[in-house]
Amino acid sequence: MKSTRYQFEVKSDDMVRIDKYLSECLPDISRAKIKRLIEAGFVTLDGVTVEKAGLKAKPGDQLDILLMLEQDSGLVPERLPLDIIFENDQIIVVNKPSGMVVHPGAGNHTGTLVNALLAHFPPIRDVGAVDRPGIVHRLDKETSGVMVFAKTEKAYRWLVKQFKSQDVYKSYLALVDGHPPTPTGRIEAPIARDSRTRTRMVVGVQGQGKPAVSEYHLLREFNRHTLLEVHPITGRTHQIRVHLSYLGVPVVGDTLYGRRRPSISLGRIFLHAKTLQLRLPGERNLRNFEAPVPDALQSVLLELQEQEERL
């Protein structure tokens, strides 16, 4: 991504707001975008990074601004239903439905969560990566549950740092085929891309793959299935699905890593991101966000329970 740096000496008779002054110097750039650039740390006042758009500069001060020349991502806003759990001026937390792709890609150019977010909050287009605006983590297409998106560049950097340092707590509900070897466990197995099938991940061997760690504990045991709560400590692609399959208890409905013929007719995989705990920008205490278990998954658990009672 190309960038251009502009320098301006404040020429006024009095103190001026930095965002207002820069928007006057750069008439093709909206004041809202100037504000986002300030929050992202792309503006300096006499060599010192400006953190607040409302900060004032005096006559003779030197203002520097770095403009990122973004390419057109081609992303199209779409008025699609959004199940919003929480929203403020920094982030938006949603309950992603199963079957919905997070962002456009090969074979999925529309109908994604990003398309819906662009219609709900257009300025998110300028946050984060050009083709993946606002995204700080992802869920697989068939996985439902809680996701957080950044609405500003400052929030984006704040959240990315938390995910990278593994300071975010995530818990998933997974119904698996069979029974794990122990009621609780920790899986430490590196994950790499399958050299034969590029859409598939595998547990790496002989030093291959990236480190991956998942913890689980048993919630309910059925005759042929087990309900687990899984806590992924790292965030590798398909991590939970790969790790549980490696353990010998693949997720129900996961035809990529488990049975080709699902043991339960569900039309999706039984994996739900239930809980997400993190710190909001500028806050010290953890916030907890939770997505209710979808009715389709609740119905499966109820049916398994009734089967157990009839035995």
CSV table of N, CA, C and O in Angstrom, one decimal, residues 22-108:
chain,number,residue,atom,x,y,z
A,22,LEU,N,-6.5,20.4,9.5
A,22,LEU,CA,-6.1,19.5,8.5
A,22,LEU,C,-7.1,19.2,7.4
A,22,LEU,O,-6.8,19.1,6.2
A,23,SER,N,-8.4,19.2,7.8
A,23,SER,CA,-9.5,19.0,6.8
A,23,SER,C,-9.6,20.2,5.9
A,23,SER,O,-10.0,20.1,4.7
A,24,GLU,N,-9.2,21.4,6.4
A,24,GLU,CA,-9.2,22.6,5.5
A,24,GLU,C,-8.0,22.6,4.6
A,24,GLU,O,-8.1,23.0,3.5
A,25,CYS,N,-6.9,22.0,5.1
A,25,CYS,CA,-5.7,21.9,4.2
A,25,CYS,C,-5.8,20.8,3.2
A,25,CYS,O,-5.2,20.9,2.1
A,26,LEU,N,-6.6,19.8,3.5
A,26,LEU,CA,-6.8,18.7,2.6
A,26,LEU,C,-8.3,18.5,2.3
A,26,LEU,O,-9.0,17.7,2.8
A,27,PRO,N,-8.9,19.4,1.4
A,27,PRO,CA,-10.3,19.4,1.2
A,27,PRO,C,-10.9,18.1,0.6
A,27,PRO,O,-12.1,17.9,0.7
A,28,ASP,N,-10.0,17.3,0.0
A,28,ASP,CA,-10.5,16.0,-0.6
A,28,ASP,C,-10.6,14.9,0.4
A,28,ASP,O,-11.1,13.8,0.1
A,29,ILE,N,-10.1,15.2,1.7
A,29,ILE,CA,-10.2,14.2,2.7
A,29,ILE,C,-11.2,14.6,3.8
A,29,ILE,O,-11.2,15.8,4.3
A,30,SER,N,-12.2,13.8,4.1
A,30,SER,CA,-13.2,14.1,5.0
A,30,SER,C,-12.7,14.3,6.4
A,30,SER,O,-11.6,13.7,6.8
A,31,ARG,N,-13.3,15.1,7.2
A,31,ARG,CA,-12.9,15.4,8.6
A,31,ARG,C,-13.0,14.1,9.4
A,31,ARG,O,-12.2,13.8,10.3
A,32,ALA,N,-14.0,13.2,9.1
A,32,ALA,CA,-14.1,12.0,9.8
A,32,ALA,C,-12.9,11.1,9.5
A,32,ALA,O,-12.4,10.4,10.4
A,33,LYS,N,-12.4,11.1,8.3
A,33,LYS,CA,-11.2,10.3,8.0
A,33,LYS,C,-10.0,10.9,8.6
A,33,LYS,O,-9.1,10.1,9.1
A,34,ILE,N,-9.9,12.2,8.7
A,34,ILE,CA,-8.8,12.8,9.4
A,34,ILE,C,-8.8,12.4,10.8
A,34,ILE,O,-7.7,12.1,11.4
A,35,LYS,N,-9.9,12.3,11.4
A,35,LYS,CA,-10.0,11.9,12.8
A,35,LYS,C,-9.5,10.5,13.0
A,35,LYS,O,-8.8,10.2,13.9
A,36,ARG,N,-9.9,9.6,12.0
A,36,ARG,CA,-9.5,8.2,12.1
A,36,ARG,C,-8.0,8.1,12.0
A,36,ARG,O,-7.3,7.3,12.6
A,37,LEU,N,-7.4,8.9,11.1
A,37,LEU,CA,-5.9,8.9,10.9
A,37,LEU,C,-5.2,9.4,12.2
A,37,LEU,O,-4.2,8.8,12.5
A,38,ILE,N,-5.8,10.3,12.8
A,38,ILE,CA,-5.2,10.8,14.1
A,38,ILE,C,-5.3,9.7,15.1
A,38,ILE,O,-4.3,9.4,15.8
A,39,GLU,N,-6.4,9.1,15.3
A,39,GLU,CA,-6.6,8.0,16.2
A,39,GLU,C,-5.6,6.8,15.9
A,39,GLU,O,-5.2,6.1,16.9
A,40,ALA,N,-5.3,6.6,14.7
A,40,ALA,CA,-4.4,5.5,14.3
A,40,ALA,C,-2.9,5.9,14.4
A,40,ALA,O,-2.1,5.0,14.2
A,41,GLY,N,-2.7,7.1,14.8
A,41,GLY,CA,-1.3,7.6,15.0
A,41,GLY,C,-0.5,8.0,13.8
A,41,GLY,O,0.7,8.0,13.8
A,42,PHE,N,-1.3,8.5,12.8
A,42,PHE,CA,-0.6,8.9,11.5
A,42,PHE,C,-0.4,10.4,11.5
A,42,PHE,O,-0.1,11.0,10.4
A,43,VAL,N,-0.7,11.1,12.6
A,43,VAL,CA,-0.5,12.6,12.6
A,43,VAL,C,0.5,13.0,13.7
A,43,VAL,O,0.3,12.4,14.9
A,44,THR,N,1.4,13.9,13.5
A,44,THR,CA,2.3,14.3,14.5
A,44,THR,C,2.2,15.9,14.6
A,44,THR,O,2.0,16.5,13.6
A,45,LEU,N,2.5,16.4,15.8
A,45,LEU,CA,2.5,17.8,16.0
A,45,LEU,C,3.9,18.1,16.6
A,45,LEU,O,4.3,17.7,17.7
A,46,ASP,N,4.7,18.8,15.8
A,46,ASP,CA,6.1,19.1,16.1
A,46,ASP,C,6.9,17.8,16.5
A,46,ASP,O,7.6,17.8,17.5
A,47,GLY,N,6.6,16.8,15.7
A,47,GLY,CA,7.3,15.5,15.9
A,47,GLY,C,6.7,14.6,16.9
A,47,GLY,O,7.2,13.4,17.1
A,48,VAL,N,5.7,15.0,17.6
A,48,VAL,CA,5.0,14.2,18.7
A,48,VAL,C,3.7,13.6,18.2
A,48,VAL,O,2.9,14.4,17.7
A,49,THR,N,3.5,12.3,18.3
A,49,THR,CA,2.2,11.7,17.8
A,49,THR,C,1.0,12.3,18.5
A,49,THR,O,1.0,12.4,19.7
A,50,VAL,N,0.0,12.7,17.7
A,50,VAL,CA,-1.2,13.3,18.2
A,50,VAL,C,-2.2,12.1,18.5
A,50,VAL,O,-2.4,11.2,17.7
A,51,GLU,N,-2.8,12.1,19.7
A,51,GLU,CA,-3.7,11.0,20.1
A,51,GLU,C,-5.1,11.4,20.1
A,51,GLU,O,-6.0,10.6,20.0
A,52,LYS,N,-5.4,12.7,20.2
A,52,LYS,CA,-6.8,13.2,20.2
A,52,LYS,C,-7.1,14.2,19.1
A,52,LYS,O,-6.3,15.1,18.9
A,53,ALA,N,-8.2,14.0,18.3
A,53,ALA,CA,-8.5,14.9,17.2
A,53,ALA,C,-8.8,16.3,17.7
A,53,ALA,O,-8.6,17.2,16.9
A,54,GLY,N,-9.3,16.4,18.9
A,54,GLY,CA,-9.6,17.7,19.4
A,54,GLY,C,-8.5,18.5,19.9
A,54,GLY,O,-8.7,19.7,20.4
A,55,LEU,N,-7.3,18.0,19.9
A,55,LEU,CA,-6.1,18.7,20.4
A,55,LEU,C,-5.9,20.0,19.5
A,55,LEU,O,-6.1,20.0,18.4
A,56,LYS,N,-5.4,21.0,20.2
A,56,LYS,CA,-5.3,22.3,19.5
A,56,LYS,C,-3.8,22.6,19.2
A,56,LYS,O,-2.9,22.3,20.0
A,57,ALA,N,-3.6,23.3,18.1
A,57,ALA,CA,-2.2,23.7,17.7
A,57,ALA,C,-2.2,25.2,17.7
A,57,ALA,O,-3.2,25.8,17.4
A,58,LYS,N,-1.0,25.7,17.9
A,58,LYS,CA,-0.8,27.2,17.9
A,58,LYS,C,-0.1,27.6,16.6
A,58,LYS,O,0.5,26.8,15.9
A,59,PRO,N,-0.2,28.9,16.3
A,59,PRO,CA,0.4,29.4,15.1
A,59,PRO,C,1.9,29.1,15.1
A,59,PRO,O,2.6,29.2,16.1
A,60,GLY,N,2.4,28.6,13.9
A,60,GLY,CA,3.8,28.2,13.8
A,60,GLY,C,4.1,26.8,14.0
A,60,GLY,O,5.2,26.3,13.7
A,61,ASP,N,3.2,26.0,14.6
A,61,ASP,CA,3.4,24.6,14.9
A,61,ASP,C,3.5,23.8,13.6
A,61,ASP,O,2.9,24.2,12.5
A,62,GLN,N,4.2,22.7,13.6
A,62,GLN,CA,4.4,21.9,12.4
A,62,GLN,C,3.5,20.6,12.5
A,62,GLN,O,3.6,19.9,13.5
A,63,LEU,N,2.6,20.4,11.5
A,63,LEU,CA,1.8,19.3,11.5
A,63,LEU,C,2.2,18.3,10.3
A,63,LEU,O,2.4,18.8,9.2
A,64,ASP,N,2.4,17.1,10.6
A,64,ASP,CA,2.7,16.1,9.6
A,64,ASP,C,1.6,15.0,9.6
A,64,ASP,O,1.1,14.6,10.7
A,65,ILE,N,1.1,14.6,8.4
A,65,ILE,CA,0.1,13.6,8.3
A,65,ILE,C,0.5,12.6,7.2
A,65,ILE,O,0.9,13.0,6.1
A,66,LEU,N,0.3,11.3,7.5
A,66,LEU,CA,0.7,10.3,6.6
A,66,LEU,C,-0.6,9.7,6.0
A,66,LEU,O,-1.5,9.2,6.7
A,67,LEU,N,-0.8,9.9,4.7
A,67,LEU,CA,-2.0,9.4,4.1
A,67,LEU,C,-1.8,8.1,3.3
A,67,LEU,O,-0.8,8.0,2.5
A,68,MET,N,-2.5,7.0,3.7
A,68,MET,CA,-2.4,5.7,3.0
A,68,MET,C,-3.3,5.8,1.8
A,68,MET,O,-4.5,6.0,1.9
A,69,LEU,N,-2.7,5.5,0.6
A,69,LEU,CA,-3.4,5.5,-0.6
A,69,LEU,C,-3.9,4.1,-0.9
A,69,LEU,O,-3.2,3.2,-1.4
A,70,GLU,N,-5.2,3.9,-0.5
A,70,GLU,CA,-5.8,2.6,-0.6
A,70,GLU,C,-6.3,2.3,-1.9
A,70,GLU,O,-6.8,3.1,-2.6
A,71,GLN,N,-6.2,1.0,-2.3
A,71,GLN,CA,-6.8,0.5,-3.5
A,71,GLN,C,-8.3,0.2,-3.3
A,71,GLN,O,-8.7,-0.1,-2.1
A,72,ASP,N,-9.1,0.3,-4.3
A,72,ASP,CA,-10.5,0.0,-4.2
A,72,ASP,C,-10.7,-1.5,-4.0
A,72,ASP,O,-10.2,-2.4,-4.8
A,73,SER,N,-11.2,-1.9,-2.8
A,73,SER,CA,-11.4,-3.3,-2.5
A,73,SER,C,-12.5,-4.0,-3.3
A,73,SER,O,-12.5,-5.2,-3.4
A,74,GLY,N,-13.4,-3.2,-3.8
A,74,GLY,CA,-14.5,-3.8,-4.6
A,74,GLY,C,-15.6,-4.3,-3.6
A,74,GLY,O,-16.5,-5.0,-4.1
A,75,LEU,N,-15.5,-4.1,-2.3
A,75,LEU,CA,-16.5,-4.6,-1.4
A,75,LEU,C,-17.8,-3.8,-1.6
A,75,LEU,O,-17.8,-2.6,-1.7
A,76,VAL,N,-18.9,-4.5,-1.5
A,76,VAL,CA,-20.2,-3.9,-1.8
A,76,VAL,C,-21.0,-4.0,-0.5
A,76,VAL,O,-21.2,-5.1,0.0
A,77,PRO,N,-21.6,-2.9,0.0
A,77,PRO,CA,-22.5,-2.9,1.2
A,77,PRO,C,-23.8,-3.7,0.8
A,77,PRO,O,-24.3,-3.5,-0.3
A,78,GLU,N,-24.2,-4.5,1.8
A,78,GLU,CA,-25.5,-5.2,1.5
A,78,GLU,C,-26.3,-5.2,2.8
A,78,GLU,O,-25.8,-5.4,3.9
A,79,ARG,N,-27.6,-4.9,2.6
A,79,ARG,CA,-28.5,-4.8,3.8
A,79,ARG,C,-28.9,-6.2,4.1
A,79,ARG,O,-29.9,-6.8,3.7
A,80,LEU,N,-28.1,-6.8,5.0
A,80,LEU,CA,-28.3,-8.2,5.5
A,80,LEU,C,-28.6,-8.2,7.0
A,80,LEU,O,-28.1,-7.3,7.7
A,81,PRO,N,-29.4,-9.1,7.5
A,81,PRO,CA,-29.6,-9.2,8.9
A,81,PRO,C,-28.3,-9.3,9.7
A,81,PRO,O,-27.5,-10.1,9.4
A,82,LEU,N,-28.3,-8.5,10.8
A,82,LEU,CA,-27.1,-8.6,11.7
A,82,LEU,C,-27.7,-8.8,13.1
A,82,LEU,O,-28.5,-8.0,13.6
A,83,ASP,N,-27.2,-9.8,13.8
A,83,ASP,CA,-27.6,-10.1,15.2
A,83,ASP,C,-26.5,-9.4,16.1
A,83,ASP,O,-25.5,-10.0,16.4
A,84,ILE,N,-26.8,-8.2,16.5
A,84,ILE,CA,-25.8,-7.4,17.2
A,84,ILE,C,-25.9,-7.7,18.7
A,84,ILE,O,-27.0,-7.5,19.3
A,85,ILE,N,-24.8,-8.1,19.3
A,85,ILE,CA,-24.8,-8.3,20.8
A,85,ILE,C,-24.5,-7.1,21.5
A,85,ILE,O,-25.0,-6.8,22.6
A,86,PHE,N,-23.5,-6.3,21.0
A,86,PHE,CA,-23.0,-5.1,21.6
A,86,PHE,C,-22.4,-4.2,20.6
A,86,PHE,O,-21.8,-4.6,19.6
A,87,GLU,N,-22.6,-2.9,20.8
A,87,GLU,CA,-22.0,-1.9,19.9
A,87,GLU,C,-21.7,-0.6,20.6
A,87,GLU,O,-22.6,-0.1,21.4
A,88,ASN,N,-20.6,0.0,20.4
A,88,ASN,CA,-20.3,1.4,20.8
A,88,ASN,C,-19.5,2.1,19.7
A,88,ASN,O,-19.6,1.6,18.5
A,89,ASP,N,-18.9,3.2,20.0
A,89,ASP,CA,-18.2,3.9,18.9
A,89,ASP,C,-16.9,3.3,18.5
A,89,ASP,O,-16.2,3.8,17.6
A,90,GLN,N,-16.4,2.2,19.2
A,90,GLN,CA,-15.2,1.6,18.9
A,90,GLN,C,-15.3,0.2,18.3
A,90,GLN,O,-14.5,-0.2,17.5
A,91,ILE,N,-16.2,-0.6,18.8
A,91,ILE,CA,-16.3,-2.0,18.3
A,91,ILE,C,-17.8,-2.3,18.1
A,91,ILE,O,-18.7,-1.6,18.5
A,92,ILE,N,-18.0,-3.5,17.4
A,92,ILE,CA,-19.3,-4.1,17.2
A,92,ILE,C,-19.1,-5.6,17.4
A,92,ILE,O,-18.2,-6.2,16.9
A,93,VAL,N,-20.0,-6.1,18.3
A,93,VAL,CA,-19.9,-7.6,18.6
A,93,VAL,C,-21.2,-8.2,18.0
A,93,VAL,O,-22.3,-7.7,18.3
A,94,VAL,N,-21.0,-9.2,17.2
A,94,VAL,CA,-22.2,-9.8,16.5
A,94,VAL,C,-22.2,-11.3,16.8
A,94,VAL,O,-21.2,-12.0,17.2
A,95,ASN,N,-23.4,-11.9,16.6
A,95,ASN,CA,-23.6,-13.3,16.7
A,95,ASN,C,-23.7,-13.8,15.3
A,95,ASN,O,-24.7,-13.7,14.6
A,96,LYS,N,-22.6,-14.4,14.8
A,96,LYS,CA,-22.5,-14.9,13.4
A,96,LYS,C,-23.3,-16.2,13.2
A,96,LYS,O,-23.2,-17.1,14.0
A,97,PRO,N,-24.2,-16.2,12.2
A,97,PRO,CA,-25.0,-17.5,12.0
A,97,PRO,C,-24.1,-18.5,11.2
A,97,PRO,O,-23.2,-18.1,10.5
A,98,SER,N,-24.4,-19.8,11.4
A,98,SER,CA,-23.8,-20.8,10.6
A,98,SER,C,-24.1,-20.6,9.2
A,98,SER,O,-25.3,-20.3,8.8
A,99,GLY,N,-23.2,-20.9,8.3
A,99,GLY,CA,-23.4,-20.8,6.8
A,99,GLY,C,-23.1,-19.5,6.2
A,99,GLY,O,-23.1,-19.3,5.0
A,100,MET,N,-22.7,-18.5,7.1
A,100,MET,CA,-22.3,-17.2,6.6
A,100,MET,C,-20.8,-17.0,6.6
A,100,MET,O,-20.1,-17.2,7.6
A,101,VAL,N,-20.2,-16.6,5.5
A,101,VAL,CA,-18.8,-16.4,5.4
A,101,VAL,C,-18.5,-15.1,6.0
A,101,VAL,O,-19.2,-14.1,5.9
A,102,VAL,N,-17.3,-15.0,6.7
A,102,VAL,CA,-16.9,-13.7,7.3
A,102,VAL,C,-16.6,-12.6,6.3
A,102,VAL,O,-17.1,-11.5,6.5
A,103,HIS,N,-15.8,-12.9,5.3
A,103,HIS,CA,-15.4,-11.8,4.4
A,103,HIS,C,-15.4,-12.4,3.0
A,103,HIS,O,-15.2,-13.6,2.8
A,104,PRO,N,-15.5,-11.6,2.0
A,104,PRO,CA,-15.5,-12.0,0.6
A,104,PRO,C,-14.2,-12.7,0.2
A,104,PRO,O,-13.1,-12.3,0.7
A,105,GLY,N,-14.3,-13.7,-0.7
A,105,GLY,CA,-13.1,-14.4,-1.1
A,105,GLY,C,-13.5,-15.2,-2.4
A,105,GLY,O,-14.5,-15.0,-3.0
A,106,ALA,N,-12.6,-16.1,-2.7
A,106,ALA,CA,-12.9,-16.9,-3.9
A,106,ALA,C,-14.2,-17.7,-3.8
A,106,ALA,O,-14.4,-18.4,-2.8
A,107,GLY,N,-15.1,-17.4,-4.7
A,107,GLY,CA,-16.4,-18.1,-4.6
A,107,GLY,C,-17.5,-17.5,-3.7
A,107,GLY,O,-18.6,-17.9,-3.7
A,108,ASN,N,-17.0,-16.5,-2.9
A,108,ASN,CA,-18.0,-15.8,-2.0
A,108,ASN,C,-17.7,-14.3,-2.1
A,108,ASN,O,-17.0,-13.7,-1.3
